[in-house]
Amino acid sequence: MSAAKAALKAIGAAIKAQKYDDAVQQAQKLLASDPKNYQANLALGFALSKENQHAEAEKAYDAASKIKASDPQAWQGLIQLYEKQESEAVSRYQVAALQLAVIYREQDEKYKCQDVVDKFLGFAKNQGTRLQQKKSQEIILPGSPIYDYLEGRIPHPSHTYQIMAQITEFDEKERINKEIGERRTRLGAKIGQVTIEVKREVLKNSDLEDLYSKVIDWTNDDEIRRQYEEKLFQRCLEALTVLPSGPEKNEKRTKVMKLATDMVLIKHPYKLAWDIALEWQDPENFQDLDVNVLREYCSFFPTSGFGQVLRGFLTCEISPFPAPPPRPQPVQSAVNSDESEDDDDNGGGVSLEDTFIGEDRLLLMVDGMSEAGKSILAHRFMGEYYQFLDEHESVVELMRNAQRVIKEESNKIGSKFDHASDSVTALLGTALVFYQSPRNHPEAKVLFDELLTRNASSTPALIGIGMIYEEEEDYPAAIDFFARALKRDTSNIRVKTEAAWVKALNGDYIAGKAGLEACLPELERKDLRSKELLAETQYRIGVCVWNMDPSKSARKDRNGAYAYFLAALKSNLNFAPAYTSLGIFYADYSKDKKRSRKCFQKAFELSAAEVEAAERLARIFAEQSEWELVEVVAQRVVDSGKVRPAPGSKKKGISWPFAALGVAELNKQEYAKSIVSFQSALRITPNDYHSWVGLGESYHNSGRYIAATKAFQHAETFEHEVEQQKAGETWFAKHMLANVKRELGDYDDAIEGYKAVLDGRPNEFGVSVALVQALIESAWDGIDKGLFGAAAQRASETIDAAVKLAERGADAFNLWRAVGDACSVYSWVQCYLHNFPPAKVKHLLQMRDEKDAYELFSNVDGVGIDVVFADGLFSKDEQEGVNLTRCLHGAILAHKRAIHSSAQDIHAQAVAYYNLGWAEHRAHVCLGGVLKKKSTRYLKAAVRCFKRAIELEAGNSEFWNALGVITSELNPKVAQHAFVRSLFLNERSAQTWTNLGTLYLLQNDLQLASDAFTRAQSSDPDFAHAWIGQGLLALLLSGDFKEANLLFTHAVELSDSSSLIAKRQYAQSTFDLILASKKILDITDLVQPLFALSQLKAMTPNDLTFRHLYSLFSERIEDSSSTKSTTPGPKTDAQIQAEWDNASPTSPATTTHLDSMSPSVSTLFKICAAVEADYEITESPTSLSRFALAKADLAHSQLASGSFTEAIESGETALELSAEDAGNELSAEARKKCRLSAHLTVGLAYYYMQQPKEALRYFQPALEESGGNPDAVCLLAQVLWATADEDSRGKSRDLLFESVESNPEHVQSVLLLGIIALLDSDEESLEAVTATLEELRATHTISEREQADVSEVLRAIASFSQDDAELATIKEVQTDIFLHPYQPHGWSRLSELGHGQDEEGYVSETALKTAVKGVPPRGQLGADDLSVSFAGLGSVGGAQKAAFVAPWRRDGWDALGSIIEG
């Protein structure tokens, strides 16, 4: 014991000396021997705490407290230790503080006890977290061991609970915001759903409701109690909204309802609680609500939204609640007589005894409704009042919103609000019956059916469905439903009247009249609010009387139906149906149009549903052409919703408002709107003839011609149903259909349509004019499409139709314009000038003796009536020129007459001057080459015409463009100004840009021309002349014939047949390209330019240049065709002489013989005759040059046709005319080519006549003139070899060697050398030729035909090999296939050589497949080679196909014969 004391002293001394390590060691040593030593544990804990070893110190103090639990020193040490550790030890501090406080309580040390508690609470507040601070308050709450001892010294529990509630509120709010912020960023998260989930998690484990309850239970302050009751209510309501459906939610809703009801019972003015207490009752009827509670609500919350609605409803006419008892008036004494009279016992405020007039009440309720958007009861009150006021649109809008509110509230609190839903559904359905009737009837019927499903005896549903059936004219069903409703509610006067009225509508007017008259006494006794129903009933009785006796006398009786209609208006001056009936009475029976119109107007002003009044008004306005008023009336009827029946309804729709709208919009040229209107009309009445016609006309005017065609064709199917067909009203559809066909370019059908109309109405002037215009447009269309004969025929028909029309009205502008165009058509298709009818044109122009009209510009253009009116006979040669002049002058005079006819119309006059200008220009263009000058009288007149047109209509871009075209050569500056002005008016005109580019081209400004043409192409890529301009630029800038030809080819593909320049440039460039090309062209390359030239020949038959070009193309076509037949052998002298005698120009059979000649020979023969005649007259060197060239071309055409004697004569003539001293103007190059052609032609003609020596006489100079041309050398070599003279053959070899030496790549020379060496068996030459041919075979610079020839010669050489000839030949064939596997000749030869070995026919099949791939357009393989491949198959089918592909070849026939024989 003494040792322990000594140790304790030592420990105490060490502590005093602040040697805490020694103290710890000594204390631990002492405790090792005496663990239960209290003082040692205390000293150890103290020393360790000084060493900041808090965990070991806490253990030492804990051990000490367990040894002496009632001693305060250990707990004090622990408290001091915890105070050093801040927030980490607040919970342990609370335990120690409570234990120490209990010890002081036991020691009755109140001051120390309170001091411990206060220090702990202060520490927790300063150092602890919010949750630790909240937990620390439990030490002073009831239930704590020290609460009773310190009561009065510590805060009141209500204050403590408030602190804890505040801490909890703040902490939960922070947690909720934090969690929402974190979760809302997750993928697919929705803020609303995230908020509900977070609140549900936080509120689930919250004790805040319990804290609010504790505050309410403990507080003595009523204000605080009310405050926390509101908080508790809000807290429970918030928890209710986030809880999922289930028992817990139902339990929470019950709690919220109880809290709200309790607040109402104690009359605590907390609005949210009062709202829930009323709303959540969900009363079936308003009478189920406590009127006293409602009035108290109004007194507590008079300015709230629901309060205002409630105040208005409680005081309205339909309120089911009794009026409040009058309030006793307070007795005022003299003492308070000086006080304000406005102050009552309640200190002023809003009086419950509200008295409103109708407008003020409605304003109050509307204002309140704007704030009570979430109140179900407010919607019900307001809906009932709106229904009472017949504000059906407002009811619909309000009830739809009420449905959304009910749904939201049900989802939020888990209650269905069945009674409210039924009430809202009934109100909505009833309103939909009347609102925009009958559009909303299907929806209303669905709503009523839902009500009847839940309640089979629902009166609103029965009445509503009955009214729907009444509106849909299903009267038996309506009678049934009204009868059921009447059994349910026998006192409802509205149901009684409707039940009687539907009987009348069903045809039982007597029973209906009786039922309605039975209701009159009751209605007359009611107040002013029933006046509308009284007026309606009186009107309906009048309708029954009107229909009971439909005789004219009965209806004219002013004591009958008329009296009831007037009585209805006396009861209700704004009852629209009565005005309609009175209007019908005045219009049909009293014949008072003025009164009837006023009645109809009044009825329609009052109600847009008065369709009968509206229709009669629209007809009145239409008769007066007041289309704007027609549109207003029709549009109002459409907007009323009465025109379209509900889906499934038996009631027919009303189409006339849409048709009237369409007509009005058609007159206003609003075609898109009129289309919609007529379509709407036809949806209602699909067999309405006039609506189909109107729809077709609208489509036509808006440019939708296909749709217009279908509409008019559909209208024709209803013609027999039109009652007015006898009056001829169906012709207009045929006329419009013909117009549509004309716009679509289907002129044949259009013309037939116009003629069909005129058959029935021959005096219809407008249709006759349309027929003339269709005929002339068809003529122009024929020119554009290349149907020149049809165009001439249509022009003739135009003149015939114009003659008939002019007899009825000769002053029509369109008539004379068509006549002028018809005359112009013949100038475009001059090959049909012999069909021009001068007598008919003369007759037309002489009508009405308007010679003054033809004097316009006659002093300028010199065009009078002399040429057209002249009679006489002309020779055949002169007739064509006279007819051309007559048609041109006739066109000019007709357009002058058009100007005279359009004197009163400035726009038409401007167009007439424009047309006259182009007619003058056409006359200028058609002048012959000698007569045409830079400026002619026609051109001057055209300038004046276009200027006059511009004066009349300066904003027309086409007029400026025309002026620019005319003045392009006369005055380029004026032309440029005109084009620029035209582009200013219409910068998207490709034609104007092209014309401007042409002007720049004429002025040699190529860059500006290129820019203009490019701009034209961008404006319209399909405008052909812009591409022609680019082609001309390609020739001028780079001389690239190939590029130019591509552009011209594209242009001619885009252009119409009327474009002369496109055909000319295309044909010329194609011929230049053919001359420059080295390869042999296929016949397909010649067809398109030949076709263009044939059209050009038909349009301008006197254009000798392009007729000459046509002959050259024809010659090449004939050469290609001649290869398919056997080349004719040399003819005898007798045959040649006979042919020449028949072909002599002096022979009577010349013309007949010309017709039998080939096209090229015939054309060139005529050209020669024309040029020779011109030369004989003019002796012009130019004509002589043309004659020489034509004779040279005629010579080789005659050679190609086998007329050798004629070819010799023509060639010798060409040689004489092309001599240098002959007086021609041929250039050196042209003369050289001409003479070379003539020499070769004459030489070949002599050769074919078996006169080779004569032939050599012409070949020698040809060779000199060609400058050693290898083709000429080959030709001469072949002729020399054919003489069979050894010297000549030697000379042939020398010529070919020289040619090959100078032109080693000339295949024909090498081939001839090889053939000659082969015939001569010249091995040395064969070796050299073989090497050269093998080199050529391996190249790709020669054509496929040349490749085949090279291979053929090499195989021939191999077949004469001294070794194995067959093997060598096969080797050559295989080499061909290896080098050119895509060419068929190698496979064909291999098939022939291995015919016996190729039993399966693989080689022949491959040869055929290769040949098929090589035919056009994929290759240049001809029919001959393809026929050989088919024949090589060795089958019947192959032989037949070979004969079919090339019947002129023997291969197919021989193969077929061999197969048949074998």
Short mmCIF file of N, CA, C and O in Angstrom, two decimals, residues 219-301:
data_model
loop_
_atom_site.label_atom_id
_atom_site.label_comp_id
_atom_site.label_asym_id
_atom_site.label_seq_id
_atom_site.Cartn_x
_atom_site.Cartn_y
_atom_site.Cartn_z
N THR A 219 -46.13 23.90 -27.45
CA THR A 219 -46.12 25.36 -27.43
C THR A 219 -47.36 25.92 -26.77
O THR A 219 -48.46 25.33 -26.82
N ASN A 220 -47.18 27.04 -26.12
CA ASN A 220 -48.29 27.76 -25.50
C ASN A 220 -48.70 28.98 -26.31
O ASN A 220 -49.66 29.66 -25.96
N ASP A 221 -47.99 29.23 -27.37
CA ASP A 221 -48.25 30.39 -28.23
C ASP A 221 -49.15 29.94 -29.39
O ASP A 221 -48.76 29.10 -30.20
N ASP A 222 -50.39 30.47 -29.43
CA ASP A 222 -51.32 30.07 -30.49
C ASP A 222 -50.80 30.41 -31.89
O ASP A 222 -51.03 29.66 -32.86
N GLU A 223 -50.10 31.51 -32.01
CA GLU A 223 -49.58 31.90 -33.33
C GLU A 223 -48.56 30.89 -33.83
O GLU A 223 -48.57 30.49 -34.99
N ILE A 224 -47.67 30.46 -32.88
CA ILE A 224 -46.67 29.46 -33.26
C ILE A 224 -47.36 28.14 -33.57
O ILE A 224 -47.00 27.43 -34.52
N ARG A 225 -48.38 27.80 -32.75
CA ARG A 225 -49.10 26.54 -33.00
C ARG A 225 -49.72 26.56 -34.40
O ARG A 225 -49.62 25.58 -35.14
N ARG A 226 -50.37 27.67 -34.78
CA ARG A 226 -50.98 27.76 -36.11
C ARG A 226 -49.92 27.70 -37.21
O ARG A 226 -50.10 27.07 -38.25
N GLN A 227 -48.79 28.34 -36.89
CA GLN A 227 -47.71 28.33 -37.87
C GLN A 227 -47.23 26.92 -38.14
O GLN A 227 -47.05 26.50 -39.29
N TYR A 228 -47.04 26.15 -37.05
CA TYR A 228 -46.53 24.80 -37.22
C TYR A 228 -47.61 23.82 -37.67
O TYR A 228 -47.31 22.78 -38.25
N GLU A 229 -48.85 24.13 -37.40
CA GLU A 229 -49.92 23.33 -38.00
C GLU A 229 -49.90 23.47 -39.53
O GLU A 229 -50.08 22.50 -40.27
N GLU A 230 -49.67 24.68 -40.02
CA GLU A 230 -49.57 24.90 -41.46
C GLU A 230 -48.37 24.18 -42.04
O GLU A 230 -48.44 23.56 -43.11
N LYS A 231 -47.24 24.24 -41.27
CA LYS A 231 -46.06 23.54 -41.75
C LYS A 231 -46.28 22.04 -41.80
O LYS A 231 -45.86 21.36 -42.75
N LEU A 232 -46.92 21.51 -40.76
CA LEU A 232 -47.21 20.07 -40.73
C LEU A 232 -48.11 19.70 -41.91
O LEU A 232 -47.90 18.68 -42.57
N PHE A 233 -49.11 20.55 -42.18
CA PHE A 233 -50.02 20.29 -43.30
C PHE A 233 -49.27 20.30 -44.63
O PHE A 233 -49.44 19.40 -45.46
N GLN A 234 -48.42 21.29 -44.80
CA GLN A 234 -47.64 21.37 -46.03
C GLN A 234 -46.72 20.17 -46.18
O GLN A 234 -46.56 19.62 -47.28
N ARG A 235 -46.12 19.77 -45.01
CA ARG A 235 -45.19 18.64 -45.05
C ARG A 235 -45.92 17.34 -45.43
O ARG A 235 -45.45 16.59 -46.28
N CYS A 236 -47.07 17.13 -44.86
CA CYS A 236 -47.82 15.92 -45.18
C CYS A 236 -48.29 15.93 -46.63
O CYS A 236 -48.28 14.89 -47.31
N LEU A 237 -48.70 17.11 -47.11
CA LEU A 237 -49.17 17.21 -48.49
C LEU A 237 -48.01 16.96 -49.47
O LEU A 237 -48.18 16.28 -50.49
N GLU A 238 -46.83 17.48 -49.11
CA GLU A 238 -45.66 17.24 -49.97
C GLU A 238 -45.30 15.77 -50.00
O GLU A 238 -44.99 15.21 -51.05
N ALA A 239 -45.34 15.13 -48.84
CA ALA A 239 -45.05 13.69 -48.79
C ALA A 239 -46.08 12.90 -49.58
O ALA A 239 -45.76 11.92 -50.25
N LEU A 240 -47.34 13.36 -49.51
CA LEU A 240 -48.40 12.67 -50.25
C LEU A 240 -48.15 12.73 -51.76
O LEU A 240 -48.35 11.74 -52.47
N THR A 241 -47.70 13.86 -52.26
CA THR A 241 -47.51 14.01 -53.71
C THR A 241 -46.37 13.17 -54.25
O THR A 241 -46.36 12.84 -55.44
N VAL A 242 -45.38 12.83 -53.40
CA VAL A 242 -44.23 12.07 -53.91
C VAL A 242 -44.34 10.58 -53.62
O VAL A 242 -43.55 9.80 -54.15
N LEU A 243 -45.31 10.19 -52.80
CA LEU A 243 -45.44 8.77 -52.49
C LEU A 243 -46.04 8.02 -53.67
O LEU A 243 -46.90 8.54 -54.39
N PRO A 244 -45.60 6.78 -53.90
CA PRO A 244 -46.23 5.97 -54.95
C PRO A 244 -47.61 5.49 -54.50
O PRO A 244 -47.94 5.50 -53.31
N SER A 245 -48.41 5.07 -55.48
CA SER A 245 -49.75 4.59 -55.15
C SER A 245 -49.66 3.37 -54.25
O SER A 245 -48.81 2.50 -54.43
N GLY A 246 -50.57 3.32 -53.28
CA GLY A 246 -50.58 2.20 -52.35
C GLY A 246 -51.19 2.58 -51.02
O GLY A 246 -51.67 3.71 -50.82
N PRO A 247 -51.19 1.65 -50.12
CA PRO A 247 -51.81 1.92 -48.81
C PRO A 247 -51.16 3.09 -48.09
O PRO A 247 -51.84 3.87 -47.40
N GLU A 248 -49.85 3.23 -48.20
CA GLU A 248 -49.16 4.32 -47.51
C GLU A 248 -49.65 5.67 -48.03
O GLU A 248 -49.85 6.61 -47.25
N LYS A 249 -49.87 5.78 -49.34
CA LYS A 249 -50.36 7.03 -49.92
C LYS A 249 -51.78 7.31 -49.45
O LYS A 249 -52.13 8.46 -49.13
N ASN A 250 -52.61 6.24 -49.40
CA ASN A 250 -54.00 6.43 -48.94
C ASN A 250 -54.02 6.89 -47.49
O ASN A 250 -54.82 7.76 -47.10
N GLU A 251 -53.14 6.31 -46.70
CA GLU A 251 -53.07 6.70 -45.28
C GLU A 251 -52.64 8.15 -45.13
O GLU A 251 -53.20 8.90 -44.33
N LYS A 252 -51.68 8.53 -45.96
CA LYS A 252 -51.20 9.92 -45.90
C LYS A 252 -52.29 10.88 -46.37
O LYS A 252 -52.45 11.97 -45.81
N ARG A 253 -53.04 10.49 -47.40
CA ARG A 253 -54.13 11.37 -47.89
C ARG A 253 -55.19 11.55 -46.81
O ARG A 253 -55.72 12.65 -46.63
N THR A 254 -55.48 10.49 -46.09
CA THR A 254 -56.47 10.59 -45.00
C THR A 254 -55.97 11.55 -43.93
O THR A 254 -56.74 12.36 -43.37
N LYS A 255 -54.69 11.49 -43.64
CA LYS A 255 -54.12 12.38 -42.63
C LYS A 255 -54.20 13.83 -43.08
O LYS A 255 -54.55 14.72 -42.30
N VAL A 256 -53.87 14.07 -44.37
CA VAL A 256 -53.93 15.43 -44.90
C VAL A 256 -55.36 15.96 -44.85
O VAL A 256 -55.61 17.11 -44.45
N MET A 257 -56.32 15.12 -45.24
CA MET A 257 -57.72 15.54 -45.21
C MET A 257 -58.17 15.86 -43.80
O MET A 257 -58.91 16.83 -43.56
N LYS A 258 -57.73 15.06 -42.82
CA LYS A 258 -58.10 15.32 -41.42
C LYS A 258 -57.51 16.63 -40.93
O LYS A 258 -58.18 17.43 -40.26
N LEU A 259 -56.23 16.87 -41.29
CA LEU A 259 -55.62 18.14 -40.89
C LEU A 259 -56.38 19.32 -41.49
O LEU A 259 -56.62 20.34 -40.81
N ALA A 260 -56.76 19.19 -42.78
CA ALA A 260 -57.48 20.28 -43.43
C ALA A 260 -58.84 20.48 -42.80
O ALA A 260 -59.27 21.62 -42.54
N THR A 261 -59.54 19.37 -42.52
CA THR A 261 -60.88 19.48 -41.91
C THR A 261 -60.79 20.09 -40.52
O THR A 261 -61.65 20.91 -40.13
N ASP A 262 -59.78 19.73 -39.79
CA ASP A 262 -59.61 20.31 -38.44
C ASP A 262 -59.40 21.81 -38.52
O ASP A 262 -59.93 22.57 -37.69
N MET A 263 -58.61 22.26 -39.49
CA MET A 263 -58.39 23.70 -39.63
C MET A 263 -59.68 24.41 -39.99
O MET A 263 -59.93 25.54 -39.55
N VAL A 264 -60.50 23.76 -40.84
CA VAL A 264 -61.79 24.37 -41.19
C VAL A 264 -62.69 24.44 -39.97
O VAL A 264 -63.38 25.44 -39.74
N LEU A 265 -62.67 23.37 -39.16
CA LEU A 265 -63.53 23.33 -37.97
C LEU A 265 -63.17 24.43 -36.97
O LEU A 265 -64.05 25.04 -36.36
N ILE A 266 -61.88 24.66 -36.82
CA ILE A 266 -61.47 25.70 -35.87
C ILE A 266 -61.42 27.07 -36.53
O ILE A 266 -61.01 28.05 -35.92
N LYS A 267 -61.83 27.08 -37.85
CA LYS A 267 -61.91 28.33 -38.62
C LYS A 267 -60.56 29.05 -38.69
O LYS A 267 -60.48 30.27 -38.59
N HIS A 268 -59.52 28.24 -38.85
CA HIS A 268 -58.20 28.82 -39.07
C HIS A 268 -58.08 29.22 -40.54
O HIS A 268 -58.19 28.38 -41.43
N PRO A 269 -57.88 30.49 -40.83
CA PRO A 269 -57.91 30.97 -42.24
C PRO A 269 -56.64 30.62 -43.02
O PRO A 269 -55.88 31.50 -43.43
N TYR A 270 -56.42 29.33 -43.19
CA TYR A 270 -55.29 28.87 -44.00
C TYR A 270 -55.88 28.37 -45.33
O TYR A 270 -56.56 27.34 -45.38
N LYS A 271 -55.64 29.11 -46.40
CA LYS A 271 -56.35 28.90 -47.66
C LYS A 271 -56.14 27.50 -48.23
O LYS A 271 -57.08 26.85 -48.72
N LEU A 272 -54.91 27.01 -48.21
CA LEU A 272 -54.63 25.71 -48.79
C LEU A 272 -55.45 24.63 -48.11
O LEU A 272 -55.99 23.74 -48.77
N ALA A 273 -55.56 24.70 -46.79
CA ALA A 273 -56.35 23.70 -46.05
C ALA A 273 -57.82 23.80 -46.41
O ALA A 273 -58.51 22.79 -46.61
N TRP A 274 -58.35 25.02 -46.51
CA TRP A 274 -59.75 25.20 -46.89
C TRP A 274 -59.99 24.68 -48.32
O TRP A 274 -61.02 24.05 -48.60
N ASP A 275 -59.04 24.97 -49.22
CA ASP A 275 -59.21 24.48 -50.59
C ASP A 275 -59.29 22.96 -50.65
O ASP A 275 -60.15 22.38 -51.31
N ILE A 276 -58.38 22.31 -49.89
CA ILE A 276 -58.36 20.84 -49.92
C ILE A 276 -59.59 20.28 -49.23
O ILE A 276 -60.19 19.29 -49.71
N ALA A 277 -60.01 20.92 -48.14
CA ALA A 277 -61.21 20.44 -47.44
C ALA A 277 -62.43 20.49 -48.34
O ALA A 277 -63.32 19.62 -48.25
N LEU A 278 -62.51 21.47 -49.23
CA LEU A 278 -63.65 21.57 -50.14
C LEU A 278 -63.45 20.73 -51.40
O LEU A 278 -64.35 20.01 -51.83
N GLU A 279 -62.25 20.84 -51.99
CA GLU A 279 -62.02 20.16 -53.26
C GLU A 279 -62.07 18.65 -53.12
O GLU A 279 -62.65 17.95 -53.96
N TRP A 280 -61.45 18.12 -52.05
CA TRP A 280 -61.31 16.68 -51.92
C TRP A 280 -62.60 15.99 -51.48
O TRP A 280 -62.67 14.77 -51.45
N GLN A 281 -63.62 16.78 -51.17
CA GLN A 281 -64.91 16.16 -50.86
C GLN A 281 -65.51 15.50 -52.10
O GLN A 281 -66.25 14.53 -51.99
N ASP A 282 -65.21 16.08 -53.27
CA ASP A 282 -65.72 15.57 -54.54
C ASP A 282 -67.23 15.34 -54.47
O ASP A 282 -67.73 14.21 -54.63
N PRO A 283 -68.00 16.42 -54.29
CA PRO A 283 -69.46 16.27 -54.13
C PRO A 283 -70.10 15.89 -55.46
O PRO A 283 -69.69 16.34 -56.53
N GLU A 284 -71.11 15.05 -55.40
CA GLU A 284 -71.86 14.69 -56.60
C GLU A 284 -72.67 15.88 -57.08
O GLU A 284 -72.74 16.16 -58.29
N ASN A 285 -73.31 16.56 -56.14
CA ASN A 285 -74.07 17.77 -56.44
C ASN A 285 -73.57 18.89 -55.56
O ASN A 285 -73.04 18.67 -54.46
N PHE A 286 -73.76 20.10 -56.00
CA PHE A 286 -73.32 21.25 -55.20
C PHE A 286 -74.07 21.32 -53.87
O PHE A 286 -73.56 21.86 -52.88
N GLN A 287 -75.31 20.77 -53.83
CA GLN A 287 -76.08 20.81 -52.59
C GLN A 287 -75.42 20.00 -51.49
O GLN A 287 -75.71 20.22 -50.29
N ASP A 288 -74.53 19.06 -51.85
CA ASP A 288 -73.85 18.25 -50.82
C ASP A 288 -72.81 19.05 -50.05
O ASP A 288 -72.31 18.59 -49.01
N LEU A 289 -72.46 20.23 -50.53
CA LEU A 289 -71.50 21.07 -49.83
C LEU A 289 -72.21 21.85 -48.73
O LEU A 289 -73.39 22.20 -48.84
N ASP A 290 -71.47 22.14 -47.65
CA ASP A 290 -72.01 22.93 -46.53
C ASP A 290 -71.96 24.40 -46.92
O ASP A 290 -70.88 24.98 -47.10
N VAL A 291 -73.14 25.00 -47.08
CA VAL A 291 -73.19 26.39 -47.54
C VAL A 291 -72.53 27.33 -46.54
O VAL A 291 -71.96 28.37 -46.91
N ASN A 292 -72.60 26.97 -45.25
CA ASN A 292 -71.97 27.83 -44.23
C ASN A 292 -70.45 27.84 -44.41
O ASN A 292 -69.80 28.88 -44.27
N VAL A 293 -69.89 26.67 -44.71
CA VAL A 293 -68.45 26.61 -44.96
C VAL A 293 -68.10 27.44 -46.19
O VAL A 293 -67.08 28.15 -46.21
N LEU A 294 -68.96 27.37 -47.21
CA LEU A 294 -68.70 28.14 -48.42
C LEU A 294 -68.72 29.64 -48.13
O LEU A 294 -67.88 30.40 -48.62
N ARG A 295 -69.70 30.06 -47.35
CA ARG A 295 -69.78 31.49 -47.03
C ARG A 295 -68.61 31.92 -46.16
O ARG A 295 -68.08 33.03 -46.30
N GLU A 296 -68.19 31.03 -45.22
CA GLU A 296 -67.02 31.36 -44.40
C GLU A 296 -65.77 31.47 -45.28
O GLU A 296 -64.90 32.33 -45.03
N TYR A 297 -65.70 30.60 -46.28
CA TYR A 297 -64.55 30.70 -47.22
C TYR A 297 -64.54 32.07 -47.90
O TYR A 297 -63.48 32.70 -48.02
N CYS A 298 -65.70 32.52 -48.32
CA CYS A 298 -65.76 33.82 -48.98
C CYS A 298 -65.38 34.94 -48.03
O CYS A 298 -64.76 35.93 -48.44
N SER A 299 -65.74 34.80 -46.76
CA SER A 299 -65.39 35.85 -45.80
C SER A 299 -63.91 35.84 -45.48
O SER A 299 -63.29 36.89 -45.29
N PHE A 300 -63.30 34.64 -45.43
CA PHE A 300 -61.87 34.55 -45.12
C PHE A 300 -61.00 34.93 -46.33
O PHE A 300 -59.96 35.58 -46.18
N PHE A 301 -61.43 34.51 -47.49
CA PHE A 301 -60.59 34.71 -48.69
C PHE A 301 -61.41 35.39 -49.80
O PHE A 301 -61.64 34.81 -50.88
#
